[in-house]
XYZ file of C-alpha atoms in Angstrom:
756
model
C 55.067 -43.237 -2.463
C 56.548 -42.463 -5.852
C 59.870 -40.763 -5.404
C 61.388 -38.126 -7.674
C 64.542 -40.225 -8.100
C 62.616 -43.106 -9.602
C 60.799 -40.782 -12.006
C 64.027 -39.062 -13.083
C 65.705 -42.432 -13.490
C 62.938 -43.620 -15.814
C 63.008 -40.364 -17.788
C 66.763 -40.433 -18.268
C 66.694 -43.969 -19.547
C 63.975 -43.039 -22.042
C 66.017 -40.122 -23.385
C 69.300 -42.069 -23.674
C 67.965 -45.006 -25.644
C 65.579 -44.806 -28.591
C 65.057 -48.588 -28.827
C 65.022 -50.956 -25.941
C 66.561 -54.422 -25.920
C 65.038 -57.371 -24.133
C 67.394 -56.835 -21.206
C 66.363 -53.147 -21.024
C 62.712 -54.138 -21.085
C 63.220 -56.413 -18.095
C 65.062 -53.689 -16.172
C 62.301 -51.200 -16.909
C 59.639 -53.636 -15.720
C 61.553 -54.204 -12.508
C 61.832 -50.448 -11.994
C 58.130 -50.010 -12.700
C 57.273 -52.741 -10.219
C 59.272 -51.002 -7.524
C 57.290 -47.831 -8.202
C 54.046 -49.784 -8.044
C 55.050 -51.282 -4.686
C 55.344 -47.846 -3.087
C 52.279 -46.543 -4.893
C 49.876 -49.204 -3.638
C 51.253 -49.055 -0.095
C 51.831 -52.783 0.314
C 48.740 -54.021 -1.468
C 50.716 -55.484 -4.387
C 53.988 -55.780 -2.485
C 54.344 -59.526 -3.235
C 53.948 -59.095 -7.006
C 57.348 -59.729 -8.723
C 56.345 -59.382 -12.337
C 53.976 -57.427 -14.525
C 51.731 -60.474 -14.880
C 51.358 -60.784 -11.103
C 50.726 -57.078 -10.728
C 47.930 -57.301 -13.303
C 46.417 -60.217 -11.416
C 46.410 -58.205 -8.205
C 44.807 -55.241 -9.997
C 42.048 -57.505 -11.301
C 41.012 -58.028 -7.695
C 40.731 -54.270 -7.248
C 38.367 -54.081 -10.178
C 35.834 -55.930 -8.074
C 36.069 -53.199 -5.441
C 35.011 -49.857 -7.025
C 36.042 -47.667 -4.111
C 39.603 -49.058 -3.984
C 40.332 -48.428 -7.655
C 39.114 -44.817 -7.289
C 41.682 -44.248 -4.525
C 44.464 -45.742 -6.619
C 43.451 -43.775 -9.714
C 43.364 -40.481 -7.871
C 47.117 -40.700 -7.101
C 47.937 -41.571 -10.673
C 45.750 -38.731 -12.013
C 47.418 -36.136 -9.792
C 50.810 -37.167 -11.118
C 49.541 -37.001 -14.699
C 48.087 -33.499 -14.241
C 51.275 -32.177 -12.647
C 53.424 -33.232 -15.629
C 53.700 -31.353 -18.882
C 53.962 -34.623 -20.768
C 52.689 -38.164 -20.277
C 54.883 -40.014 -17.716
C 57.082 -42.878 -18.988
C 55.397 -45.477 -16.832
C 52.022 -44.935 -18.605
C 51.701 -47.190 -21.602
C 49.057 -47.445 -24.299
C 45.512 -48.492 -23.645
C 45.071 -52.270 -23.541
C 41.583 -52.663 -22.086
C 38.517 -50.628 -21.161
C 37.256 -50.692 -17.605
C 33.506 -50.633 -17.068
C 32.682 -49.706 -13.459
C 29.256 -50.697 -12.290
C 28.405 -52.341 -15.590
C 27.979 -48.972 -17.363
C 29.676 -48.531 -20.722
C 31.172 -45.049 -21.107
C 30.953 -43.734 -24.623
C 34.098 -42.004 -25.871
C 32.574 -40.510 -29.014
C 32.295 -37.055 -27.401
C 35.840 -36.924 -26.080
C 38.691 -35.136 -27.825
C 40.981 -36.867 -30.275
C 43.657 -37.338 -27.651
C 44.281 -41.036 -26.904
C 43.832 -41.936 -23.224
C 46.873 -43.455 -21.599
C 46.793 -46.855 -19.872
C 48.101 -47.395 -16.366
C 50.572 -50.243 -15.798
C 47.887 -52.447 -14.277
C 45.728 -52.309 -17.410
C 43.237 -49.536 -16.628
C 43.082 -46.446 -18.879
C 43.286 -43.128 -17.022
C 40.118 -41.665 -18.596
C 38.075 -44.608 -17.361
C 39.449 -44.083 -13.880
C 38.381 -40.439 -13.957
C 34.947 -41.335 -15.293
C 34.531 -43.791 -12.467
C 35.540 -41.184 -9.950
C 33.088 -38.702 -11.470
C 30.239 -41.204 -11.355
C 30.995 -42.056 -7.740
C 31.017 -38.377 -6.731
C 27.703 -37.772 -8.456
C 26.159 -40.841 -6.832
C 27.214 -39.491 -3.435
C 26.098 -35.919 -4.315
C 29.619 -34.656 -3.703
C 29.643 -31.547 -5.904
C 33.136 -30.430 -4.944
C 34.770 -33.677 -6.031
C 32.484 -34.062 -9.046
C 33.286 -30.592 -10.332
C 37.039 -30.962 -9.895
C 37.005 -34.359 -11.599
C 34.936 -32.994 -14.480
C 37.358 -30.116 -14.981
C 40.358 -32.450 -14.938
C 38.760 -34.845 -17.402
C 37.716 -32.065 -19.784
C 41.195 -30.553 -19.723
C 42.723 -33.904 -20.687
C 40.150 -35.640 -22.867
C 37.316 -33.245 -23.645
C 33.720 -33.711 -22.573
C 32.784 -36.941 -20.755
C 29.884 -39.252 -21.470
C 26.545 -37.448 -22.131
C 24.894 -39.316 -19.292
C 27.443 -37.989 -16.820
C 27.093 -34.485 -18.243
C 23.344 -34.736 -17.652
C 23.838 -35.926 -14.093
C 26.364 -33.217 -13.280
C 24.199 -30.441 -14.704
C 21.199 -31.811 -12.826
C 23.094 -31.832 -9.538
C 24.331 -28.289 -10.122
C 20.839 -27.087 -11.071
C 19.266 -28.527 -7.927
C 21.715 -26.651 -5.736
C 20.518 -23.533 -3.938
C 24.047 -22.165 -3.817
C 24.604 -19.402 -6.368
C 28.233 -20.508 -6.718
C 27.249 -23.865 -8.192
C 24.544 -22.325 -10.351
C 27.108 -19.966 -11.879
C 29.396 -22.919 -12.605
C 26.475 -24.648 -14.304
C 25.996 -21.562 -16.495
C 29.661 -21.579 -17.493
C 29.465 -25.279 -18.215
C 26.410 -24.826 -20.442
C 28.089 -22.013 -22.319
C 31.121 -24.116 -23.177
C 28.991 -27.118 -24.162
C 26.766 -25.093 -26.497
C 29.839 -23.665 -28.202
C 31.740 -26.940 -28.622
C 29.429 -29.941 -28.272
C 25.831 -28.856 -28.678
C 24.619 -32.448 -29.008
C 25.786 -33.182 -25.476
C 23.021 -31.162 -23.833
C 19.268 -31.572 -23.831
C 16.568 -28.900 -23.817
C 15.089 -30.266 -20.611
C 18.381 -29.721 -18.779
C 18.621 -26.106 -19.919
C 15.015 -25.488 -18.944
C 15.631 -26.957 -15.503
C 18.703 -24.765 -15.051
C 16.829 -21.616 -16.135
C 14.075 -22.335 -13.651
C 16.596 -22.829 -10.844
C 18.341 -19.581 -11.740
C 15.027 -17.752 -11.715
C 14.109 -19.140 -8.311
C 17.512 -18.127 -6.959
C 16.878 -14.543 -8.154
C 19.683 -14.678 -10.703
C 17.884 -13.096 -13.683
C 21.060 -12.130 -15.552
C 22.273 -15.733 -15.716
C 18.769 -17.056 -16.455
C 18.404 -14.631 -19.355
C 21.797 -15.665 -20.730
C 20.754 -19.326 -20.856
C 17.388 -18.445 -22.393
C 19.056 -16.378 -25.083
C 21.557 -19.122 -25.848
C 18.636 -21.510 -26.211
C 16.917 -19.010 -28.459
C 19.979 -18.760 -30.698
C 20.138 -22.563 -30.935
C 16.386 -22.838 -31.575
C 15.671 -24.941 -28.474
C 13.443 -22.700 -26.366
C 11.569 -24.289 -23.431
C 7.841 -25.073 -23.617
C 5.602 -22.068 -23.224
C 4.336 -23.116 -19.786
C 7.869 -23.563 -18.454
C 8.886 -20.261 -20.017
C 6.070 -18.672 -18.045
C 7.376 -20.165 -14.800
C 10.870 -18.847 -15.506
C 9.521 -15.378 -16.296
C 7.356 -15.494 -13.156
C 10.466 -15.760 -10.978
C 12.547 -13.316 -13.014
C 10.092 -10.398 -12.879
C 10.289 -10.173 -9.085
C 13.206 -7.736 -9.443
C 13.649 -4.628 -11.569
C 16.596 -6.132 -13.462
C 14.529 -9.243 -14.076
C 11.725 -7.054 -15.432
C 14.127 -5.377 -17.877
C 15.544 -8.673 -19.093
C 12.171 -10.431 -19.280
C 10.615 -7.677 -21.377
C 13.635 -7.630 -23.702
C 13.553 -11.415 -24.050
C 9.833 -11.368 -24.765
C 10.369 -8.773 -27.497
C 13.243 -10.808 -28.964
C 11.354 -14.104 -28.913
C 7.929 -13.022 -30.093
C 9.305 -10.393 -32.442
C 11.086 -13.170 -34.328
C 8.461 -15.892 -33.925
C 7.285 -15.681 -37.520
C 10.868 -15.968 -38.777
C 11.391 -18.998 -36.547
C 8.141 -20.562 -37.706
C 9.119 -20.182 -41.339
C 12.315 -22.116 -40.613
C 10.248 -24.915 -39.028
C 12.478 -24.949 -35.978
C 11.577 -26.192 -32.527
C 10.389 -22.690 -31.661
C 7.181 -23.126 -33.678
C 5.412 -23.874 -30.403
C 5.454 -20.121 -29.786
C 2.379 -19.950 -31.985
C 0.494 -20.961 -28.822
C 0.559 -17.441 -27.448
C 0.093 -17.264 -23.728
C -1.751 -14.263 -22.343
C -0.562 -15.052 -18.834
C 3.067 -14.720 -19.941
C 2.435 -11.210 -21.257
C 0.458 -10.320 -18.152
C 3.429 -11.216 -15.951
C 5.787 -8.945 -17.877
C 3.239 -6.121 -18.210
C 2.513 -6.252 -14.493
C 6.238 -6.022 -13.714
C 6.592 -3.010 -16.042
C 3.767 -1.243 -14.193
C 5.105 -2.270 -10.792
C 8.597 -0.909 -11.432
C 7.401 2.189 -13.287
C 8.742 1.274 -16.729
C 5.872 2.670 -18.774
C 7.803 2.723 -22.058
C 8.637 -0.973 -21.761
C 4.999 -1.645 -20.998
C 3.927 0.279 -24.082
C 6.307 -1.784 -26.213
C 4.798 -4.998 -24.833
C 1.278 -3.759 -25.624
C 2.268 -3.018 -29.214
C 3.949 -6.429 -29.423
C 0.680 -8.078 -28.397
C -1.074 -6.401 -31.327
C 1.635 -7.514 -33.748
C 1.689 -11.193 -32.787
C -2.016 -11.595 -31.992
C -1.970 -12.182 -28.242
C -5.451 -11.563 -26.823
C -5.963 -9.489 -23.680
C -8.194 -10.587 -20.796
C -9.549 -8.657 -17.812
C -6.184 -8.726 -16.041
C -4.403 -7.427 -19.119
C -6.799 -4.505 -19.471
C -6.324 -3.560 -15.833
C -2.540 -3.530 -16.231
C -2.825 -1.539 -19.463
C -4.869 0.982 -17.478
C -1.963 1.501 -15.093
C 0.512 1.933 -17.946
C -1.724 4.392 -19.826
C -2.207 6.351 -16.616
C 1.563 6.650 -16.175
C 1.910 7.826 -19.780
C -1.056 10.203 -19.530
C -2.787 8.477 -22.465
C -6.396 9.227 -21.579
C -7.706 8.915 -25.122
C -6.139 5.467 -25.464
C -7.753 4.293 -22.237
C -11.185 5.637 -23.158
C -11.288 3.226 -26.113
C -11.746 0.293 -23.713
C -14.692 1.731 -21.788
C -17.559 0.795 -24.089
C -16.452 -2.845 -24.003
C -15.894 -2.950 -20.254
C -19.279 -1.424 -19.459
C -20.892 -4.572 -20.871
C -19.223 -7.139 -18.641
C -21.192 -9.315 -16.269
C -21.730 -8.514 -12.599
C -19.205 -11.117 -11.459
C -16.395 -9.286 -13.234
C -17.173 -5.740 -12.129
C -14.736 -5.741 -9.223
C -11.927 -6.903 -11.508
C -12.119 -3.604 -13.399
C -11.676 -1.458 -10.324
C -8.215 -0.432 -11.528
C -9.577 0.579 -14.930
C -12.114 2.997 -13.457
C -9.514 4.224 -10.996
C -7.026 5.065 -13.757
C -9.602 6.639 -16.049
C -11.039 8.838 -13.286
C -7.532 9.899 -12.276
C -6.772 10.950 -15.857
C -10.015 12.969 -16.026
C -8.889 14.893 -12.964
C -5.386 15.396 -14.385
C -6.886 16.878 -17.540
C -9.231 19.052 -15.448
C -12.196 17.517 -17.269
C -14.859 17.730 -14.578
C -17.681 16.837 -16.980
C -16.003 13.591 -18.037
C -15.281 12.785 -14.403
C -18.920 13.435 -13.487
C -20.172 11.179 -16.296
C -17.829 8.400 -15.205
C -19.025 8.661 -11.590
C -22.642 8.341 -12.726
C -21.687 5.307 -14.819
C -19.996 3.665 -11.834
C -23.104 3.997 -9.658
C -25.468 3.252 -12.514
C -23.399 0.228 -13.350
C -24.303 -1.278 -9.972
C -28.054 -1.003 -10.511
C -27.898 -2.243 -14.082
C -25.955 -5.329 -13.204
C -27.819 -5.928 -9.985
C -30.799 -6.786 -12.163
C -28.645 -9.039 -14.375
C -26.612 -10.653 -11.612
C -27.735 -14.184 -12.547
C -27.175 -13.686 -16.244
C -23.935 -14.726 -17.880
C -22.634 -13.773 -21.272
C -20.319 -15.931 -23.357
C -16.873 -14.463 -24.053
C -16.903 -12.222 -27.084
C -13.878 -11.033 -29.003
C -13.543 -7.263 -29.269
C -11.056 -5.090 -31.154
C -9.457 -1.947 -29.748
C -7.324 0.384 -31.868
C -3.878 1.198 -30.469
C -2.281 4.442 -31.567
C -4.432 5.513 -34.485
C -8.218 5.451 -34.203
C -8.379 4.015 -37.696
C -8.513 0.233 -37.385
C -7.338 -0.151 -40.970
C -4.192 1.874 -40.421
C -3.325 1.439 -36.744
C -2.563 -1.544 -34.558
C -5.398 -3.771 -33.387
C -5.527 -5.315 -29.934
C -7.804 -8.294 -29.431
C -9.524 -8.236 -26.052
C -11.840 -10.617 -24.201
C -13.307 -8.297 -21.527
C -15.483 -11.164 -20.205
C -12.510 -13.506 -19.786
C -10.540 -13.801 -16.563
C -7.680 -16.253 -16.211
C -8.184 -18.560 -13.239
C -4.460 -19.295 -13.225
C -3.615 -15.731 -12.298
C -0.679 -15.522 -9.896
C -0.768 -11.807 -9.163
C -3.121 -9.130 -7.968
C -3.670 -6.163 -10.262
C -4.102 -2.759 -8.690
C -1.895 -0.847 -6.298
C -2.960 2.778 -6.532
C -6.668 2.478 -5.870
C -7.387 5.668 -3.966
C -10.321 7.063 -5.960
C -12.515 4.015 -6.580
C -12.951 1.454 -3.797
C -14.729 -1.852 -3.507
C -17.410 -2.138 -0.843
C -19.307 -5.405 -0.597
C -18.584 -6.219 -4.218
C -19.703 -2.805 -5.494
C -17.542 0.000 -6.804
C -18.001 3.345 -5.048
C -16.084 6.598 -4.834
C -13.621 7.205 -2.058
C -13.610 10.362 0.020
C -10.562 11.563 -1.883
C -12.416 11.328 -5.199
C -15.412 13.142 -3.703
C -13.087 15.839 -2.395
C -11.652 16.419 -5.874
C -15.121 16.643 -7.371
C -16.308 19.149 -4.761
C -13.183 21.319 -5.143
C -13.375 21.505 -8.926
C -17.105 22.261 -8.927
C -16.662 24.858 -6.223
C -13.668 26.431 -7.986
C -15.558 26.769 -11.265
C -18.687 28.079 -9.537
C -20.840 25.177 -10.689
C -22.570 24.227 -7.473
C -25.782 23.472 -9.335
C -23.974 20.840 -11.422
C -22.649 19.246 -8.244
C -26.209 19.105 -6.941
C -27.395 17.479 -10.170
C -24.673 14.848 -9.876
C -25.645 14.094 -6.286
C -29.326 13.941 -7.227
C -28.537 11.527 -10.021
C -26.602 9.291 -7.645
C -29.251 9.605 -4.944
C -31.898 8.307 -7.343
C -29.968 5.056 -7.766
C -31.475 4.112 -4.416
C -28.457 2.363 -2.953
C -27.282 2.832 0.615
C -23.875 4.014 -0.588
C -25.371 6.778 -2.747
C -27.522 8.164 0.099
C -24.615 8.110 2.485
C -22.420 9.912 -0.055
C -24.878 12.806 -0.409
C -25.102 13.219 3.373
C -21.323 13.195 3.627
C -20.993 15.916 0.992
C -23.440 18.200 2.819
C -21.687 17.580 6.150
C -18.270 18.277 4.605
C -19.474 21.564 3.113
C -20.802 22.588 6.533
C -17.480 21.727 8.190
C -15.614 23.751 5.574
C -17.902 26.734 6.213
C -19.528 26.539 2.784
C -23.012 26.916 4.226
C -24.635 28.361 1.113
C -23.313 25.451 -0.943
C -24.730 22.983 1.576
C -28.073 24.830 1.583
C -28.233 24.783 -2.231
C -27.525 21.050 -2.338
C -30.278 20.367 0.205
C -32.739 22.470 -1.784
C -31.853 20.799 -5.071
C -32.161 17.332 -3.597
C -35.513 18.239 -2.124
C -36.807 19.713 -5.378
C -35.713 16.579 -7.254
C -37.691 14.429 -4.845
C -34.661 12.983 -3.037
C -34.529 14.847 0.305
C -31.923 13.914 2.881
C -32.675 12.931 6.456
C -33.348 15.396 9.270
C -29.772 15.276 10.641
C -28.408 17.082 7.576
C -30.880 19.963 8.025
C -30.212 20.181 11.734
C -26.455 20.306 11.125
C -26.907 23.231 8.745
C -29.249 24.999 11.201
C -26.677 24.611 13.954
C -23.973 25.992 11.715
C -26.092 29.075 10.929
C -26.530 29.720 14.620
C -22.847 29.209 15.332
C -21.964 31.805 12.725
C -24.626 34.296 13.944
C -26.542 33.959 10.702
C -29.942 34.213 12.389
C -31.746 35.410 9.292
C -30.607 32.321 7.323
C -31.524 30.123 10.280
C -35.063 31.542 10.451
C -35.459 31.121 6.697
C -34.370 27.485 6.974
C -36.874 26.909 9.803
C -39.703 28.318 7.735
C -38.642 26.168 4.832
C -38.653 23.099 7.039
C -42.150 23.864 8.359
C -43.541 24.205 4.830
C -41.794 21.064 3.631
C -42.528 17.490 4.523
C -39.233 17.064 6.323
C -39.805 15.416 9.696
C -38.199 17.439 12.496
C -38.098 17.204 16.275
C -40.551 19.827 17.585
C -39.069 19.732 21.102
C -35.631 20.730 19.878
C -34.690 24.178 21.288
C -33.252 25.094 17.893
C -36.769 25.416 16.561
C -37.614 28.316 18.895
C -36.493 31.623 17.330
C -36.175 33.240 20.723
C -33.656 30.687 21.846
C -31.307 31.053 18.901
C -29.093 33.633 20.525
C -28.741 31.379 23.545
C -27.051 28.760 21.357
C -23.887 30.760 20.959
C -22.348 29.407 24.190
C -22.703 25.732 23.318
C -22.411 26.061 19.576
C -18.698 25.339 19.297
C -18.958 21.960 20.975
C -21.786 20.922 18.699
C -19.903 22.060 15.591
C -16.830 20.113 16.624
C -18.997 17.040 17.153
C -20.402 17.290 13.652
C -16.934 17.722 12.094
C -15.542 14.771 14.030
C -18.344 12.510 12.877
C -18.307 13.661 9.255
C -14.797 15.091 9.123
C -13.009 12.498 6.964
C -14.323 13.992 3.750
C -13.593 17.520 5.003
C -10.043 16.425 5.845
C -9.508 15.171 2.290
C -10.913 18.418 0.913
C -8.279 20.362 2.834
C -5.518 18.008 1.679
C -6.585 18.155 -1.953
C -6.764 21.948 -1.854
C -3.155 22.045 -0.668
C -1.996 19.662 -3.383
C -4.228 21.048 -6.125
C -2.578 21.251 -9.512
C -2.309 24.600 -11.206
C -3.451 25.565 -14.678
C 0.035 24.972 -16.114
C -0.148 21.344 -14.997
C -3.499 20.851 -16.746
C -2.125 22.487 -19.897
C 0.949 20.258 -19.775
C -1.210 17.118 -19.913
C -3.170 18.536 -22.848
C -0.012 19.402 -24.793
C 1.530 15.985 -24.110
C -1.626 14.363 -25.432
C -1.455 16.525 -28.550
C 2.207 15.664 -29.154
C 1.412 11.953 -28.816
C -1.455 12.214 -31.308
C 0.545 14.213 -33.856
C 3.532 11.902 -33.705
C 1.365 8.792 -34.105
C -0.152 10.419 -37.192
C 3.364 11.350 -38.453
C 2.462 15.040 -38.229
C 5.921 16.016 -37.014
C 5.608 19.747 -37.618
C 2.445 19.980 -35.536
C 4.052 17.981 -32.742
C 7.091 20.265 -32.720
C 4.777 23.289 -32.716
C 3.024 21.972 -29.608
C 6.413 21.379 -27.966
C 7.522 24.944 -28.757
C 4.259 26.246 -27.315
C 5.029 24.406 -24.097
C 8.430 26.076 -23.961
C 6.953 29.512 -24.687
C 4.473 29.087 -21.836
C 7.383 28.103 -19.571
C 5.782 24.749 -18.845
C 8.374 22.183 -17.863
C 8.322 19.159 -20.211
C 8.011 15.743 -18.576
C 9.411 12.339 -19.400
C 6.208 11.656 -21.356
C 6.826 14.782 -23.440
C 10.260 13.627 -24.541
C 9.222 9.994 -24.959
C 6.355 11.016 -27.274
C 8.754 13.072 -29.389
C 11.400 10.340 -29.414
C 8.909 7.658 -30.406
C 7.731 9.780 -33.320
C 11.238 10.558 -34.544
C 12.322 6.936 -34.139
C 9.384 5.555 -36.127
C 10.387 7.835 -39.025
C 14.126 7.168 -38.731
C 14.861 10.819 -37.907
C 17.947 10.099 -35.812
C 19.574 13.483 -36.426
C 16.548 15.219 -34.879
C 16.941 12.957 -31.859
C 20.500 14.215 -31.357
C 19.180 17.797 -31.426
C 16.444 16.928 -28.923
C 19.107 15.330 -26.706
C 20.479 18.804 -26.066
C 17.104 19.980 -24.697
C 16.823 16.868 -22.567
C 20.243 17.409 -20.985
C 19.451 21.050 -20.201
C 16.232 20.033 -18.461
C 18.002 17.237 -16.599
C 20.389 19.728 -15.036
C 17.539 21.497 -13.240
C 15.184 18.534 -12.667
C 16.482 15.149 -11.610
C 13.144 13.394 -12.167
C 13.879 13.278 -15.907
C 16.781 10.871 -15.422
C 14.762 7.707 -15.926
C 16.041 4.437 -17.270
C 13.331 4.271 -19.968
C 14.458 7.594 -21.402
C 18.165 6.719 -21.355
C 17.610 3.305 -22.898
C 15.473 4.641 -25.723
C 18.037 7.334 -26.484
C 20.854 4.791 -26.458
C 19.052 2.465 -28.885
C 18.302 5.276 -31.321
C 21.826 6.686 -31.189
C 23.094 3.181 -31.850
C 20.790 2.699 -34.833
C 21.718 6.093 -36.225
C 25.437 5.478 -35.825
C 26.103 8.304 -33.351
C 28.649 6.392 -31.277
C 29.909 9.450 -29.451
C 26.374 9.913 -28.071
C 26.154 6.184 -27.428
C 29.173 6.204 -25.143
C 27.940 9.412 -23.510
C 24.600 7.861 -22.562
C 26.297 4.661 -21.383
C 28.454 6.747 -19.071
C 25.421 8.569 -17.659
C 23.571 5.309 -17.036
C 26.577 3.913 -15.200
C 26.788 7.048 -13.064
C 23.138 6.628 -12.076
C 23.600 2.918 -11.285
C 21.269 1.752 -14.051
C 21.449 -1.785 -15.409
C 22.497 -2.097 -19.066
C 21.453 -5.116 -21.089
C 24.591 -5.621 -23.194
C 23.045 -8.515 -25.103
C 20.338 -6.239 -26.527
C 22.784 -3.511 -27.507
C 25.139 -6.036 -29.113
C 22.232 -7.437 -31.111
C 21.257 -3.944 -32.313
C 24.839 -3.191 -33.301
C 25.165 -6.397 -35.315
C 21.836 -5.663 -36.964
C 22.791 -2.184 -38.189
C 26.608 -1.956 -38.136
C 27.968 -5.492 -38.269
C 31.061 -4.779 -40.396
C 31.642 -1.162 -39.377
C 35.365 -0.261 -39.345
C 36.492 -3.871 -39.169
C 39.152 -3.389 -41.868
C 39.941 0.276 -41.231
C 42.637 1.280 -38.777
C 43.075 4.571 -36.999
C 46.053 5.279 -39.244
C 43.782 5.015 -42.286
C 41.484 7.809 -41.066
C 41.455 10.969 -43.181
C 40.514 13.480 -40.444
C 40.183 13.887 -36.696
C 36.439 13.318 -36.760
C 36.859 9.924 -38.372
C 39.595 9.032 -35.891
C 37.255 9.793 -32.986
C 34.458 7.802 -34.590
C 36.699 4.763 -35.071
C 37.794 4.981 -31.439
C 34.187 5.243 -30.192
C 33.168 2.243 -32.289
C 36.061 0.217 -30.902
C 35.189 1.218 -27.349
C 31.613 0.130 -27.888
C 32.608 -3.186 -29.468
C 34.882 -3.880 -26.532
C 32.149 -2.921 -24.049
C 29.572 -5.309 -25.514
C 32.121 -8.103 -25.823
C 32.574 -8.209 -29.599
C 36.347 -7.568 -29.375
């Protein structure tokens, strides 16, 4: 082993003499040989001169593993010294392990030292790195890479590729994070060292490992350098990222950044011009994640982005848009799609189940029973219409739907292909389908939807309209429609609404669509159970005059025996309610959860505010908001988001700060307003308006609520609007306390986003 005395002896001699004589050279060589003897542990013990030692080392060159062991000891000594040891000379030859030439063009300007046996230390390290990579030893490979970079800079590009590939294939998050750090340093210092394929592979691995923050960082670095992955690979990365809520946030922000700047990138003729091949599936993945995690505002931004860059929507897209519009209460926006969807072929009907679900739900929220009734008739009529055309197919046809304004010349235009359905779909659209269900490929109403219809008709005293709706459905002739009418009559009987059930039976009979005998017998039994003998006798007379087939031997038909039915009536009533009680159960549940008039008015006012703000009619929107306050109707997240969107589009940032006061007061009493969408939109607008005190306030609130903050996005917004703000002004230069506070808030923000 190399002893400290020998090293000190060599160092002292170097310091004492600036030029060596021939005799000093010989003494130094002898000293060096003695060091080499201990270092090689007897392998070159018989070598008495430098020439013999070099001859022995030439043998080791033939054995790759032996030279790696020798080099490792020399490298440790080199790293532990603050200067190059005296026994390392200048480079005299280049060692080529395995026949591979290592390029030194990417290394730093520092000259590699040469060991006494003729091998330069950088070559030894490169050989060790290659051996570790060949054996898939990540620990040794990483340590060797770090040591080499600290001494000589980046190694050969081929080895960088191999190391990054090994790190990317690892399932350990520790190695994936090291790969991210490695990529960051390479892109800053030696961009030419790394290939787009390697970065794409790393992003995909990070996405699979559920590390969306790191994956987004690499994607954004690629975006800055103009080397984005191919659109299909970008879709795979996004597919893995959107499985988490943080991944959804980052994916939507990245999509907005990439596609929002695609025209600028195209004009520069960079490698990002491939983004002109817009992929509907990519937008569907992000939209679906926004709907799944309840980020309706993000979803709305993605929809508007699709109109701006010309991405066409297919059947899946429309279904996801339905969910987002339902969350935002945008019934008028959703109704614009209906005329196009009603024309699709029979094979695609079931794929629009979510659309009809969302639209019917919005009709109920707005207390629009007429619109709900028309939609129900369309759903059942849709079956018959397309049953006749089931073998007919229509070629895909491009349609245009206005987003925001109804004026296609002024508003945004969304291209849709309602007949198109991507076969490469990797997700299932629809999670809240409780009103419209799919039975044997046909869309029908659920018992919950029927319960809402019955309650609203009954509440408004429009039983005759309910009968007309049932008659219209009954005439469709399907098994589902007949069963639905019987269920409604049975549910009304179970609820004790006997007159309503009687009216429905009469209306169906007069329209030529009478129900079966069991419905009449159930009503007759109910009359007897409730001691309504006069109504029972009237129903019997009506049955005798009509063509309804009844059982003449039934004791219920004998007027004298009606009073005798009181004893066994309860059991028979319970039997009827058990058999037909599911609809009655939903009626009871819906009556308990029925929304009040204030809730219906709130949806109407929110819709008005949205319309006024889209039309830039700010005064009318504020008037509707004040009306809501006067009626003591609690504003919702949609209320504030509609107002904020309108103010933001007009650059009215001061009004947003005033509205922030109302939002905070409502948040104190109702926690459901503290949503990430609302906080993020406020933060972006405060940042654009330069209200940094509010910016730091919102950041603090988001941290308290455990919400993820995308610093990259906020840093980008700051550089866009306030790049040179207060860079040359110190706190001592401020003229008043307000300016001092502003400078401090700006500095805090810059430090938070990593600019300082």
